[in-house]
Structure formats: structure tokens, C-alpha cells
Coordinates of C-alpha atoms and ligand atoms in Angstrom, one line a residue:
M1 CA -150.3 146.4 -31.5
P2 CA -153.4 145.9 -29.2
E3 CA -155.7 148.9 -29.0
P4 CA -155.1 151.3 -26.1
Q5 CA -157.7 151.1 -23.4
T6 CA -157.7 154.7 -22.5
N7 CA -157.0 158.0 -24.2
T8 CA -153.8 158.5 -22.3
P9 CA -150.8 158.2 -24.7
W10 CA -149.0 155.0 -23.8
W11 CA -145.7 156.6 -23.0
R12 CA -147.1 158.7 -20.2
E13 CA -147.6 155.7 -18.0
A14 CA -145.6 152.9 -19.6
V15 CA -143.4 150.5 -17.7
V16 CA -140.4 149.9 -19.9
Y17 CA -137.9 147.1 -19.3
Q18 CA -134.3 147.9 -20.1
V19 CA -132.5 145.1 -22.0
Y20 CA -128.7 145.3 -21.7
I21 CA -128.5 142.9 -24.6
R22 CA -125.1 141.5 -24.1
S23 CA -126.2 140.2 -20.7
F24 CA -129.9 139.4 -21.2
R25 CA -129.8 136.0 -22.9
D26 CA -127.4 134.2 -25.3
G27 CA -129.2 132.5 -28.2
D28 CA -126.2 131.3 -30.1
G29 CA -124.0 129.8 -27.4
D30 CA -121.0 132.1 -27.5
G31 CA -121.4 133.6 -24.0
N32 CA -122.7 136.9 -25.2
G33 CA -126.4 137.9 -25.1
D34 CA -127.9 138.6 -28.5
I35 CA -131.1 139.2 -30.4
A36 CA -131.9 135.5 -30.7
G37 CA -131.7 135.3 -26.9
L38 CA -134.0 138.3 -26.5
R39 CA -136.5 136.8 -29.0
S40 CA -136.6 133.6 -26.9
R41 CA -137.7 135.5 -23.8
L42 CA -140.3 138.0 -25.2
A43 CA -143.0 135.8 -23.7
Y44 CA -141.3 136.1 -20.3
L45 CA -141.4 139.9 -20.6
A46 CA -144.9 140.1 -21.8
D47 CA -146.0 137.8 -18.9
L48 CA -144.0 140.0 -16.4
G49 CA -146.4 142.7 -17.4
V50 CA -144.2 145.4 -18.9
D51 CA -145.4 147.6 -21.8
A52 CA -142.2 148.1 -23.7
I53 CA -138.5 147.2 -23.9
W54 CA -135.5 149.6 -24.4
V55 CA -132.6 147.8 -26.0
N56 CA -129.1 149.2 -25.2
P57 CA -126.9 149.8 -28.3
W58 CA -126.8 146.8 -30.6
Y59 CA -124.9 148.4 -33.5
P60 CA -121.5 147.4 -34.9
S61 CA -119.0 148.6 -32.4
P62 CA -115.4 147.8 -31.2
M63 CA -117.1 147.7 -27.7
A64 CA -114.6 150.2 -26.2
D65 CA -117.6 151.4 -24.1
G66 CA -120.1 148.6 -24.0
G67 CA -121.4 149.5 -27.5
Y68 CA -121.8 153.3 -26.9
D69 CA -118.9 153.6 -29.4
V70 CA -121.0 153.1 -32.5
A71 CA -119.3 152.4 -35.8
D72 CA -122.4 152.1 -37.9
F73 CA -125.8 153.3 -36.8
R74 CA -127.7 151.4 -39.5
D75 CA -126.6 147.9 -38.8
I76 CA -126.4 145.2 -36.1
A77 CA -123.1 144.0 -34.5
P78 CA -122.4 140.4 -35.6
M79 CA -122.1 139.5 -31.9
F80 CA -125.8 140.4 -31.5
G81 CA -127.2 139.2 -34.8
T82 CA -128.3 140.7 -38.1
L83 CA -130.6 143.5 -39.3
A84 CA -133.1 140.9 -40.4
E85 CA -133.2 139.5 -36.9
A86 CA -133.6 143.0 -35.5
E87 CA -136.6 143.5 -37.8
A88 CA -138.0 140.1 -36.7
L89 CA -137.6 141.0 -33.1
I90 CA -139.5 144.3 -33.4
A91 CA -142.3 142.5 -35.2
E92 CA -142.5 139.7 -32.6
A93 CA -142.4 142.1 -29.7
H94 CA -145.3 144.0 -31.3
D95 CA -147.2 140.7 -31.6
V96 CA -147.0 140.1 -27.9
G97 CA -147.9 143.7 -27.1
L98 CA -144.5 145.1 -26.3
R99 CA -143.2 148.3 -27.9
V100 CA -139.5 148.6 -28.7
L101 CA -137.3 151.6 -27.9
L102 CA -133.7 151.7 -29.3
D103 CA -130.7 153.7 -28.1
I104 CA -129.3 156.5 -30.1
V105 CA -125.9 158.0 -29.4
P106 CA -125.7 161.4 -30.9
N107 CA -122.8 163.0 -28.9
H108 CA -120.1 160.8 -30.4
T109 CA -119.2 158.0 -32.7
S110 CA -116.7 155.2 -32.5
D111 CA -113.2 156.1 -33.7
Q112 CA -113.8 153.3 -36.2
H113 CA -116.8 155.1 -37.7
P114 CA -116.1 155.9 -41.4
W115 CA -116.5 159.6 -40.7
F116 CA -113.8 159.6 -38.1
R117 CA -111.4 157.5 -40.2
A118 CA -112.0 160.0 -43.1
A119 CA -111.4 162.9 -40.7
L120 CA -108.0 161.4 -39.7
A121 CA -107.0 160.7 -43.2
A122 CA -108.1 164.1 -44.6
G123 CA -105.9 166.2 -42.3
P124 CA -106.3 169.7 -40.7
G125 CA -108.7 172.2 -42.2
S126 CA -110.6 169.6 -44.2
R127 CA -114.4 169.3 -44.4
D128 CA -114.1 165.8 -43.0
R129 CA -112.4 167.1 -39.8
D130 CA -115.3 169.6 -39.4
R131 CA -117.6 166.7 -38.5
Y132 CA -115.7 166.4 -35.2
I133 CA -114.1 168.8 -32.8
F134 CA -110.4 169.1 -33.8
R135 CA -108.2 171.9 -32.5
P136 CA -104.5 172.8 -32.5
G137 CA -102.8 172.2 -29.2
T138 CA -101.5 174.9 -26.9
G139 CA -98.0 175.4 -25.5
A140 CA -94.7 174.7 -27.2
D141 CA -95.3 172.9 -30.4
G142 CA -99.0 172.4 -29.6
A143 CA -98.0 169.6 -27.2
A144 CA -100.6 170.6 -24.6
P145 CA -104.4 170.1 -25.1
P146 CA -106.6 172.9 -26.3
N147 CA -108.3 173.4 -22.9
D148 CA -108.7 171.8 -19.5
W149 CA -111.8 169.6 -20.2
R150 CA -111.7 166.2 -18.7
S151 CA -113.2 162.9 -19.8
V152 CA -116.1 161.5 -17.8
F153 CA -114.1 158.3 -17.6
G154 CA -111.0 160.0 -16.2
G155 CA -108.0 161.8 -17.7
E156 CA -108.0 164.5 -20.4
A157 CA -110.9 164.9 -22.8
W158 CA -108.5 165.5 -25.7
T159 CA -106.3 163.1 -27.7
R160 CA -103.6 164.2 -30.1
V161 CA -103.5 162.6 -33.5
I162 CA -100.6 161.8 -35.8
E163 CA -101.2 163.5 -39.1
P164 CA -101.1 161.7 -42.4
D165 CA -97.6 163.0 -43.0
G166 CA -96.4 161.3 -39.7
S167 CA -96.1 164.5 -37.7
P168 CA -97.8 165.1 -34.3
G169 CA -100.9 167.1 -35.1
E170 CA -104.2 168.4 -33.9
W171 CA -106.2 167.2 -30.9
Y172 CA -109.8 165.9 -30.9
L173 CA -112.3 166.2 -28.2
H174 CA -113.8 163.1 -26.5
L175 CA -115.9 163.8 -23.4
F176 CA -115.9 160.0 -22.8
A177 CA -113.3 157.5 -24.0
P178 CA -110.7 158.4 -26.7
E179 CA -112.4 155.8 -28.8
Q180 CA -115.5 158.0 -28.7
P181 CA -114.8 161.3 -30.6
D182 CA -117.4 164.0 -30.0
L183 CA -119.3 165.1 -33.1
N184 CA -119.6 168.7 -34.2
W185 CA -123.3 169.6 -33.9
D186 CA -122.7 173.0 -35.5
D187 CA -122.2 171.2 -38.8
P188 CA -125.5 170.7 -40.7
R189 CA -124.3 167.3 -42.0
T190 CA -124.4 165.9 -38.4
R191 CA -127.9 167.1 -38.0
R192 CA -129.1 165.6 -41.3
E193 CA -127.3 162.3 -40.6
F194 CA -129.0 161.8 -37.3
E195 CA -132.4 162.7 -38.6
D196 CA -131.9 160.1 -41.3
I197 CA -130.9 157.5 -38.7
L198 CA -134.1 158.1 -36.8
R199 CA -136.1 157.5 -40.0
F200 CA -134.1 154.4 -40.8
W201 CA -135.3 152.7 -37.5
F202 CA -138.7 154.3 -37.4
D203 CA -139.3 152.9 -40.9
R204 CA -138.4 149.4 -39.4
G205 CA -141.0 149.7 -36.7
A206 CA -139.0 151.1 -33.8
D207 CA -141.4 152.9 -31.4
G208 CA -138.9 155.4 -30.2
F209 CA -135.4 156.1 -28.9
R210 CA -133.6 156.6 -25.6
I211 CA -131.2 159.4 -26.3
D212 CA -127.7 159.0 -24.9
V213 CA -126.2 162.0 -23.0
A214 CA -129.0 164.1 -24.4
H215 CA -127.7 167.2 -22.6
S216 CA -124.4 167.1 -24.4
L217 CA -124.0 167.6 -28.2
I218 CA -123.6 171.4 -28.2
K219 CA -120.3 172.9 -27.0
Q220 CA -119.6 176.6 -26.4
E221 CA -118.0 177.9 -29.5
D222 CA -114.8 179.2 -27.9
L223 CA -114.3 176.0 -25.8
P224 CA -113.4 178.0 -22.6
D225 CA -111.6 176.3 -19.7
L226 CA -113.8 174.7 -17.1
G227 CA -111.8 175.6 -14.0
D228 CA -113.4 174.0 -11.0
R229 CA -116.6 173.2 -12.9
F230 CA -115.8 169.6 -13.8
G231 CA -118.5 167.0 -12.9
L232 CA -121.3 165.0 -14.3
L233 CA -124.0 167.1 -12.9
P234 CA -123.6 170.4 -14.6
S235 CA -123.9 174.0 -13.4
I236 CA -125.9 176.6 -15.4
D237 CA -124.1 178.0 -18.4
H238 CA -121.7 175.1 -18.6
P239 CA -119.5 175.0 -21.7
H240 CA -120.4 171.4 -22.7
W241 CA -123.4 170.2 -20.7
D242 CA -127.0 171.4 -21.1
R243 CA -126.4 174.3 -23.5
D244 CA -129.6 176.0 -24.6
E245 CA -129.0 175.4 -28.3
V246 CA -129.5 171.6 -27.9
H247 CA -133.2 172.2 -27.6
D248 CA -133.4 173.1 -31.3
V249 CA -132.1 169.7 -32.2
Y250 CA -134.8 168.0 -30.3
K251 CA -137.6 170.2 -31.7
G252 CA -136.5 168.9 -35.1
W253 CA -136.5 165.3 -33.9
R254 CA -140.0 165.7 -32.4
R255 CA -141.3 166.8 -35.8
I256 CA -139.9 163.7 -37.4
A257 CA -141.4 161.4 -34.6
D258 CA -144.8 163.1 -34.9
G259 CA -144.8 162.5 -38.7
Y260 CA -145.2 158.8 -38.1
D261 CA -148.4 156.9 -37.4
P262 CA -148.4 156.0 -34.6
P263 CA -146.1 158.9 -33.5
R264 CA -142.7 157.7 -32.2
V265 CA -141.4 158.8 -28.8
F266 CA -138.2 159.8 -27.1
V267 CA -136.7 159.5 -23.6
A268 CA -133.7 161.6 -22.7
E269 CA -130.8 160.5 -20.6
A270 CA -129.7 163.8 -19.2
W271 CA -127.8 163.7 -15.9
L272 CA -129.0 167.0 -14.5
D273 CA -129.5 167.7 -10.8
D274 CA -131.9 170.6 -11.3
P275 CA -135.5 169.5 -12.1
E276 CA -136.2 172.9 -13.6
R277 CA -133.4 172.4 -16.2
M278 CA -134.6 168.8 -16.8
A279 CA -138.1 170.0 -17.5
R280 CA -136.9 172.1 -20.4
Y281 CA -136.2 168.8 -22.4
V282 CA -139.8 167.7 -22.2
R283 CA -141.7 170.9 -23.2
S284 CA -144.6 170.0 -25.4
D285 CA -142.7 170.5 -28.7
E286 CA -139.6 168.6 -27.6
L287 CA -138.9 165.2 -26.1
H288 CA -141.6 163.2 -24.5
T289 CA -139.9 162.1 -21.3
T290 CA -136.6 162.2 -19.5
F291 CA -135.2 159.9 -16.9
N292 CA -135.6 161.3 -13.4
F293 CA -132.2 160.7 -11.8
V294 CA -133.1 163.0 -8.9
F295 CA -135.1 160.1 -7.6
L296 CA -132.4 157.5 -8.4
I297 CA -129.7 159.3 -6.4
A298 CA -131.9 160.1 -3.4
P299 CA -131.0 158.2 -0.3
W300 CA -133.7 155.7 0.9
R301 CA -135.1 158.0 3.6
A302 CA -138.7 159.2 3.9
D303 CA -137.6 162.9 3.8
A304 CA -135.2 162.6 0.9
I305 CA -137.6 160.5 -1.2
R306 CA -140.5 162.8 -0.6
T307 CA -138.6 165.8 -1.5
A308 CA -137.3 164.2 -4.7
V309 CA -140.7 162.9 -5.7
A310 CA -142.5 166.2 -4.9
R311 CA -140.0 168.4 -6.7
S312 CA -139.8 166.2 -9.8
L313 CA -143.6 166.0 -10.1
A314 CA -144.0 169.8 -9.7
E315 CA -141.3 170.7 -12.3
Q316 CA -142.3 168.1 -14.9
N317 CA -146.0 168.6 -14.5
A318 CA -145.5 172.4 -14.9
V319 CA -144.6 171.6 -18.6
G320 CA -147.3 169.0 -18.9
A321 CA -144.8 166.0 -18.9
P322 CA -145.0 162.8 -16.9
V323 CA -142.1 161.9 -14.6
V324 CA -140.0 158.8 -15.5
W325 CA -139.0 156.9 -12.3
V326 CA -136.0 154.7 -12.4
L327 CA -134.0 153.0 -9.6
S328 CA -131.2 151.3 -11.6
N329 CA -129.7 151.0 -15.0
H330 CA -126.5 149.8 -16.7
D331 CA -124.5 152.8 -15.4
V332 CA -125.2 152.6 -11.6
A333 CA -124.6 150.1 -8.9
R334 CA -127.7 147.9 -8.5
H335 CA -130.1 149.4 -6.0
V336 CA -130.2 146.2 -3.8
S337 CA -126.6 146.9 -3.0
R338 CA -127.0 150.7 -2.7
F339 CA -129.9 150.2 -0.3
A340 CA -127.8 147.6 1.7
R341 CA -125.7 150.5 2.9
D342 CA -126.4 153.2 5.6
Q343 CA -128.7 155.8 4.0
A344 CA -127.8 158.7 6.4
E345 CA -125.8 160.4 3.7
L346 CA -126.4 160.6 0.0
A347 CA -126.1 156.9 -0.9
G348 CA -123.8 157.4 -3.9
F349 CA -124.8 155.7 -7.2
S350 CA -121.7 153.9 -8.4
L351 CA -120.0 150.8 -7.0
D352 CA -116.9 152.9 -6.3
D353 CA -119.0 155.3 -4.1
I354 CA -120.4 152.5 -1.9
M355 CA -118.1 149.5 -1.9
D356 CA -116.1 150.5 1.2
R357 CA -119.2 150.8 3.4
P358 CA -120.6 147.8 5.3
A359 CA -123.4 146.0 3.4
D360 CA -126.5 144.2 4.7
L361 CA -127.9 142.6 1.5
E362 CA -131.0 141.2 3.2
L363 CA -131.9 144.7 4.2
G364 CA -131.1 146.0 0.7
L365 CA -133.5 143.4 -0.7
R366 CA -136.3 144.4 1.7
R367 CA -135.8 148.0 0.8
A368 CA -135.7 147.2 -2.9
R369 CA -139.0 145.4 -2.6
A370 CA -140.6 148.4 -0.9
A371 CA -139.0 150.7 -3.5
A372 CA -140.6 148.7 -6.3
L373 CA -144.0 149.2 -4.9
L374 CA -143.4 152.9 -4.2
M375 CA -142.1 153.5 -7.7
L376 CA -144.8 151.6 -9.5
A377 CA -147.5 153.6 -7.5
L378 CA -146.1 157.0 -8.5
P379 CA -147.7 159.0 -11.3
G380 CA -146.0 158.6 -14.6
S381 CA -143.8 156.1 -16.3
V382 CA -141.2 153.6 -14.9
Y383 CA -138.1 152.0 -16.4
L384 CA -137.0 148.7 -14.9
Y385 CA -133.4 147.5 -15.4
Q386 CA -133.1 143.8 -16.3
G387 CA -132.6 141.6 -13.2
E388 CA -134.1 144.0 -10.7
E389 CA -137.2 141.8 -10.8
L390 CA -134.9 139.0 -9.6
G391 CA -133.5 141.2 -6.8
L392 CA -130.0 140.9 -8.2
P393 CA -127.3 142.6 -6.2
E394 CA -124.2 144.4 -7.7
V395 CA -121.4 141.9 -8.3
E396 CA -118.7 143.8 -6.3
D397 CA -115.8 141.3 -6.6
L398 CA -115.4 140.7 -10.3
P399 CA -111.8 139.7 -10.9
P400 CA -109.9 142.7 -12.3
E401 CA -109.0 140.8 -15.5
H402 CA -112.7 140.8 -16.4
L403 CA -113.3 144.5 -16.0
T404 CA -114.1 146.2 -19.3
D405 CA -115.3 149.6 -18.2
P406 CA -113.0 152.3 -19.6
T407 CA -112.9 153.9 -16.2
W408 CA -110.9 151.0 -14.9
R409 CA -108.1 151.5 -17.4
R410 CA -108.3 155.3 -17.4
S411 CA -108.1 155.5 -13.6
G412 CA -104.9 153.5 -13.4
N413 CA -107.0 150.5 -12.2
T414 CA -108.4 152.3 -9.2
V415 CA -112.1 152.9 -10.2
R416 CA -113.8 149.6 -11.0
G417 CA -116.7 151.1 -12.8
R418 CA -119.9 149.6 -14.1
D419 CA -119.3 145.9 -15.0
G420 CA -120.8 144.7 -11.7
C421 CA -124.3 145.7 -12.7
R422 CA -123.9 144.1 -16.2
V423 CA -123.3 140.5 -15.2
P424 CA -125.4 138.1 -17.4
L425 CA -128.8 137.1 -16.0
P426 CA -129.4 133.8 -14.2
W427 CA -132.4 132.0 -15.8
S428 CA -132.3 128.5 -14.5
G429 CA -130.1 125.7 -13.2
D430 CA -127.6 125.2 -10.4
A431 CA -124.4 126.4 -12.0
P432 CA -123.1 129.0 -14.4
P433 CA -124.2 129.9 -17.1
F434 CA -127.5 129.5 -15.2
G435 CA -129.5 129.1 -18.4
F436 CA -128.1 132.4 -19.7
S437 CA -126.9 130.6 -22.8
T438 CA -128.3 127.9 -25.0
N439 CA -125.0 126.2 -24.6
D440 CA -124.4 124.9 -21.1
D441 CA -120.7 124.9 -21.6
A442 CA -120.6 128.6 -22.6
T443 CA -118.6 131.0 -20.6
P444 CA -120.6 134.1 -20.0
W445 CA -118.7 137.2 -21.0
L446 CA -118.7 138.3 -17.3
P447 CA -118.6 135.6 -14.6
Q448 CA -121.8 135.0 -12.6
P449 CA -121.5 134.4 -8.8
A450 CA -122.1 130.8 -7.8
G451 CA -124.7 131.9 -5.3
W452 CA -127.0 133.1 -8.1
H453 CA -128.7 129.7 -8.3
E454 CA -131.0 131.1 -5.7
R455 CA -131.8 134.1 -7.9
T456 CA -132.7 132.3 -11.1
V457 CA -136.1 133.0 -12.8
E458 CA -136.8 129.3 -12.4
V459 CA -136.4 129.3 -8.6
L460 CA -138.2 132.7 -8.0
D461 CA -141.0 131.9 -10.4
G462 CA -142.4 129.1 -8.2
D463 CA -142.1 131.1 -4.9
P464 CA -145.2 133.1 -4.0
D465 CA -143.0 135.3 -1.7
S466 CA -140.3 136.0 -4.2
I467 CA -139.4 139.5 -5.6
L468 CA -140.3 138.2 -9.1
T469 CA -143.8 137.3 -7.9
L470 CA -144.1 140.7 -6.3
Y471 CA -143.0 142.6 -9.5
R472 CA -145.4 140.5 -11.6
A473 CA -148.3 141.1 -9.2
A474 CA -147.6 144.8 -9.0
L475 CA -147.3 145.2 -12.8
H476 CA -150.5 143.4 -13.4
L477 CA -152.4 145.4 -10.7
R478 CA -151.0 148.6 -12.1
R479 CA -152.7 147.8 -15.4
E480 CA -156.0 146.9 -13.7
L481 CA -156.2 149.8 -11.2
P482 CA -157.5 153.0 -12.7
A483 CA -155.7 155.0 -10.0
L484 CA -152.2 154.0 -11.2
G485 CA -150.2 155.2 -14.1
D486 CA -150.5 158.8 -15.3
G487 CA -152.2 161.3 -13.0
E488 CA -151.7 162.9 -9.6
L489 CA -151.1 162.0 -5.9
A490 CA -152.0 163.5 -2.6
W491 CA -149.6 163.2 0.3
L492 CA -150.8 162.2 3.7
D493 CA -148.8 164.0 6.4
V494 CA -147.8 161.2 8.7
G495 CA -144.2 161.8 9.5
G496 CA -142.0 159.5 11.6
G497 CA -140.1 157.8 8.8
V498 CA -143.3 156.8 7.0
L499 CA -144.4 158.1 3.6
A500 CA -148.0 157.8 2.5
F501 CA -150.0 159.1 -0.4
T502 CA -153.4 158.5 -2.0
R503 CA -154.4 158.4 -5.6
A504 CA -158.0 158.6 -6.9
P505 CA -160.0 156.5 -7.1
G506 CA -159.5 154.5 -3.9
F507 CA -155.8 153.8 -3.7
A508 CA -153.1 154.4 -1.1
C509 CA -149.4 153.5 -0.9
V510 CA -147.7 153.5 2.4
V511 CA -143.9 153.0 2.9
N512 CA -142.2 152.4 6.2
F513 CA -138.6 153.5 6.0
G514 CA -138.0 152.7 9.7
S515 CA -136.8 149.6 11.4
S516 CA -139.8 148.9 13.5
A517 CA -143.4 148.1 12.6
V518 CA -145.8 151.1 12.5
E519 CA -149.6 151.4 12.5
L520 CA -151.1 152.1 9.1
P521 CA -152.0 155.8 8.8
V522 CA -154.9 155.0 6.5
D523 CA -157.8 152.4 6.4
G524 CA -158.2 150.1 3.5
R525 CA -158.0 146.6 2.2
V526 CA -154.5 145.4 1.4
L527 CA -153.9 144.8 -2.3
L528 CA -150.3 144.0 -2.2
G529 CA -147.4 144.2 0.3
S530 CA -143.7 144.0 0.0
D531 CA -143.5 142.0 3.2
P532 CA -146.2 139.3 3.1
R533 CA -146.1 138.8 6.8
V534 CA -147.6 142.1 8.0
G535 CA -150.1 141.9 10.8
E536 CA -153.6 143.4 10.6
G537 CA -153.4 147.2 10.6
L538 CA -149.6 147.2 10.8
L539 CA -146.8 147.9 8.4
A540 CA -143.6 145.9 8.8
P541 CA -140.2 147.6 8.9
H542 CA -138.6 148.5 5.6
A543 CA -141.8 147.6 3.7
A544 CA -144.5 149.1 1.5
L545 CA -148.2 148.4 1.1
W546 CA -150.8 149.1 -1.6
L547 CA -154.3 149.6 -0.2
H548 CA -157.7 149.8 -1.7
T549 CA -159.3 152.7 0.3
T550 CA -162.9 153.6 0.5
G551 CA -162.3 157.3 1.3
Ligands
NOJ601 C1 -124.4 157.1 -21.1 C2 -124.5 155.6 -21.3 O1 -125.6 155.1 -20.5 C3 -123.2 155.1 -20.8 O2 -123.2 153.7 -20.6 C4 -122.1 155.5 -21.7 O3 -120.9 155.1 -21.2 C5 -122.1 157.0 -21.9 N1 -123.4 157.6 -22.0 C6 -121.3 157.4 -23.1 O4 -122.0 157.1 -24.3

């Protein structure tokens, strides 16, 4: 890896590019993205100016939940390649200056994982069952589930098994799909296994892990009913989210990561709406960073964004951690499409929250360009979701027969779910698969809209006003400007739908959330603007500017 230029640990200010591998690029012509496809585009990512990639799960999996149902944590799904290719990818990424983060899924395994198969075969009361959360049912003949917990994907969080003797038997817990049984983290074997999996990948050069549902894992021992407390964003003292005991797990993981040279890092996925609870995950002896979903779910309004930014900075900085800013990922509707809607109320973050509201995609794209400049100017680290540099919108009209998200099935075909943000990337050409595959006749695993010929890398690359050109310029400037990255900001109190802050030395970011041009509240030379047509001293509507200030 190239030598760091400052003493700041890289992860405090890294821009990490999220690779949803099945949709990034197909290198073997079968319509599914894979490691070969990713290796063929490492130069594109290095040139874009990101510091690292995070690869969504690539392990063997029946794909009941997009690979988050892992059947073997120490191998690669044949659809994506081989372990040897994974090792080559990590080495090649390092050669072009990119670090590699992987995805670890400690809350659950696939129901095809050898542990779960053994648990089913071994029967009630066995040591194998203890690795998961099996309980007898309630009611007559145990025909009702052990408690009222619900799956995040809809329906009950419990499934009843047929015992080896053919009789209806115990129930097992799955906070997600039935194909994703929850592990029992009170069992020391679970803890040992995951520590060993970390070492397996760290030994192969992985620079760190994104931790899936990091706030889950531990369940209250007596599994009490939830009553009215169902929801993704938990309340304090929730029986299965954000239990205090989970922090011991991560203290152990941190010791392992710190034992490597260079030390490995973690980023937590913890959907908490309380920045104070979130900050607990990033105390100095725990995880390094945690995604800041408070920012992601804030509506695109000056007041809401300022509150989200200020609160997040205050809470994370209080424990010495940088904030991780993120606008999109593989679980939420792409932000161009969220921002295309009226932002008076909480925007909603899933397709199903927003799809009934009128959309103005041109406005969504303008706001997305401004949001990119805002986010990349904030103190801390940033995660970009593949395709946001192309301004891709959510694909809202995927034909139902293509929908794979478990929510679709479990909601009785009423909640479309997350496939619309996972459509394979358009790289080049006039028709699908738009260079996504090495095979021009390949059928991408999710259909790409015909209009995406305008959003290919090939087209945007040559356009000085394109969003791709904007991202690239911003990422390169971010590396050059000492004011950006880790550090602090100072708000300018300007009001009127405008947000402005300065960062030392000599930098200001101004964002106009309104629909008419405003006078710039600060003097300076324009470094970069999300709307290239701004007049002298003015900021266009729905636009952001980076300025070099002398003050
Ligand atoms: C969060 C992941 O990002 C999501 O895609 C997955 O469905 C759940 N965790 C369950 O693993």
C-alpha cells in the first residue's frame, strides 16, 4: 500500500465505495456480477478517487436474502468466483492503492449452513441446537410461536421445525427470513467461530469488515414479548436490538484487529435513531466507525440536515470517533429518487415509502449533486454506493416476476423491497446489458431500464458537466485540500434555506436547498460547484459550492 501522507489513521477520513458484487460487473458472461468483473474495474475505482472498497457478501449462499444468508464464511460462492480469485482481487486492489473491506454477518447463518443442518438433525436438547435459538412453542401442542417477535421482512420471527422422528417440533428464531436462523451468542462456540472467521480473512489481506446488523446478536434471555415495540429503529432496553452485552463481543474483535499490522478496522451497520446509543459502538476500545443513518434518513431540508449533521458530530466526537456519512446503500431507495419527492415530511428511505408520491427526477438529480458536495465536505469518512456517481435513480417498475427481496414474498406481494437499487450498473453501449457483462448477449440478473444508455460510464465520462465528472473532481480535491477529511467545521448562521460552514484552512461549503438563486453568504474563489452555470456571487437553486476562502 502507498505510504499515508498524514498521521491521521486512514479510516477516519476514507471514502469507501460499496460494491454490490452481483450488480457491479459480470466477468464470466452469465449475467451476474463477480470477482472477475470487479478486478476488471479496479482501475476505474482508483481513478474515481476512492480510498477503499466494501464488498457485499460473496460467500456460498442459497441467496434467499441477496447473500446475507451465508452457508460458509470461509469460501466464495461459485457464482462470484473462487477463493484464489478473492485473494488475487485483494492483492490487486492494494496494488492500485485501494483497501478492501468485507462483509461479516454474525447475527445469523443460512439454513443450509452445516451448523443449522446439524441442529435440525440432532433434535431438541442437543448441543447442536444450542448454537441457535430453538424453543418449544406455546398454546395447545406447542402450535403457537414462543413469543410475538416479528421478522424484519414481515410475518412471524419464528418457524416450527419437523423433528427427525417426523413430529412437529420446536421453533427457531429468525429476525430476518426463515432461511436466516439467528445464532445464539451466549454460546462460546459462536464467539470462537466468528473470531476465527475474522482471522481467516485478515490473514488473506482483508483490511476490515462491515458488520451486518451489528446491534443485534444478543437477545434478552427470557425472550419477552415485544408488545407495541416492533420496528427497525429500536427503543432503549429492547429485547433483541442494541443490548448492552453486544459491546463485549466487539471489544474482543477490536483486540484481534489491533493485533494485525497494519491494524484492521470495522464499520458497524446499526440502524439506531439515537446518536448517543450509536456512539457507544465506537468507543475507543470497540469498533472504529458506524454508518450514520440519521443523516441518510433526514429529509433534504436545511433545518433537518443541519440538525442531523450537528447531532451526529457532537455525539460521535464525544467518544473520539469520526462520523461516517452515507446517502444510499443496497437496502434503501436510491437517493436521486428519494430527493425527487417533496421533502416537507420525513422522506422515507425505502421504495415502498416513496413510490406513491409524485417524482421529479431532474430535481432529484440536482439535489443529489448538491448532496454529494455537502457529504464530501463534512468531517469524517464517506461511503458511496455503486452507481451514485452515475446519478442512477431507483428502478421503480421492475416486473414482479424479477423481484427477489424476501419482503415481496413475505408481504403477500405488497411490499416490493430493495431490488430496485440493485439493478446491474450500465458501463457502456446503447442497449442492455450496457457493458455490464463481457457477453453482449447476457441477460443481467435484474433487467436494466432502456433509458440507462444516457447514464453509462462511457457517456458520463466524456461530459464535463456530468455527475461522474463532479464526483471525480470532488474526490480528487478532497485528497488535495488539507481542510477536508477528518476534523471540525464551523457553521455560518445564514438561514433562509441555505446551509453554510467553513473548515480550516480556507474552505467553505454552501448549500442552497431553496428553489431560487441566493447571494453567497461568504467570499471566496469557487473550487467546485454542483451547478456549473452559477453566476458571480450567486448560488443556483438546489445546488452546492465549494469555495476557497481567505478568511
Ligand atoms: C442488513 C443488510 O444490509 C441487508 O441487506 C440484509 O437483508 C439484513 N442485514 C439481514 O442480513
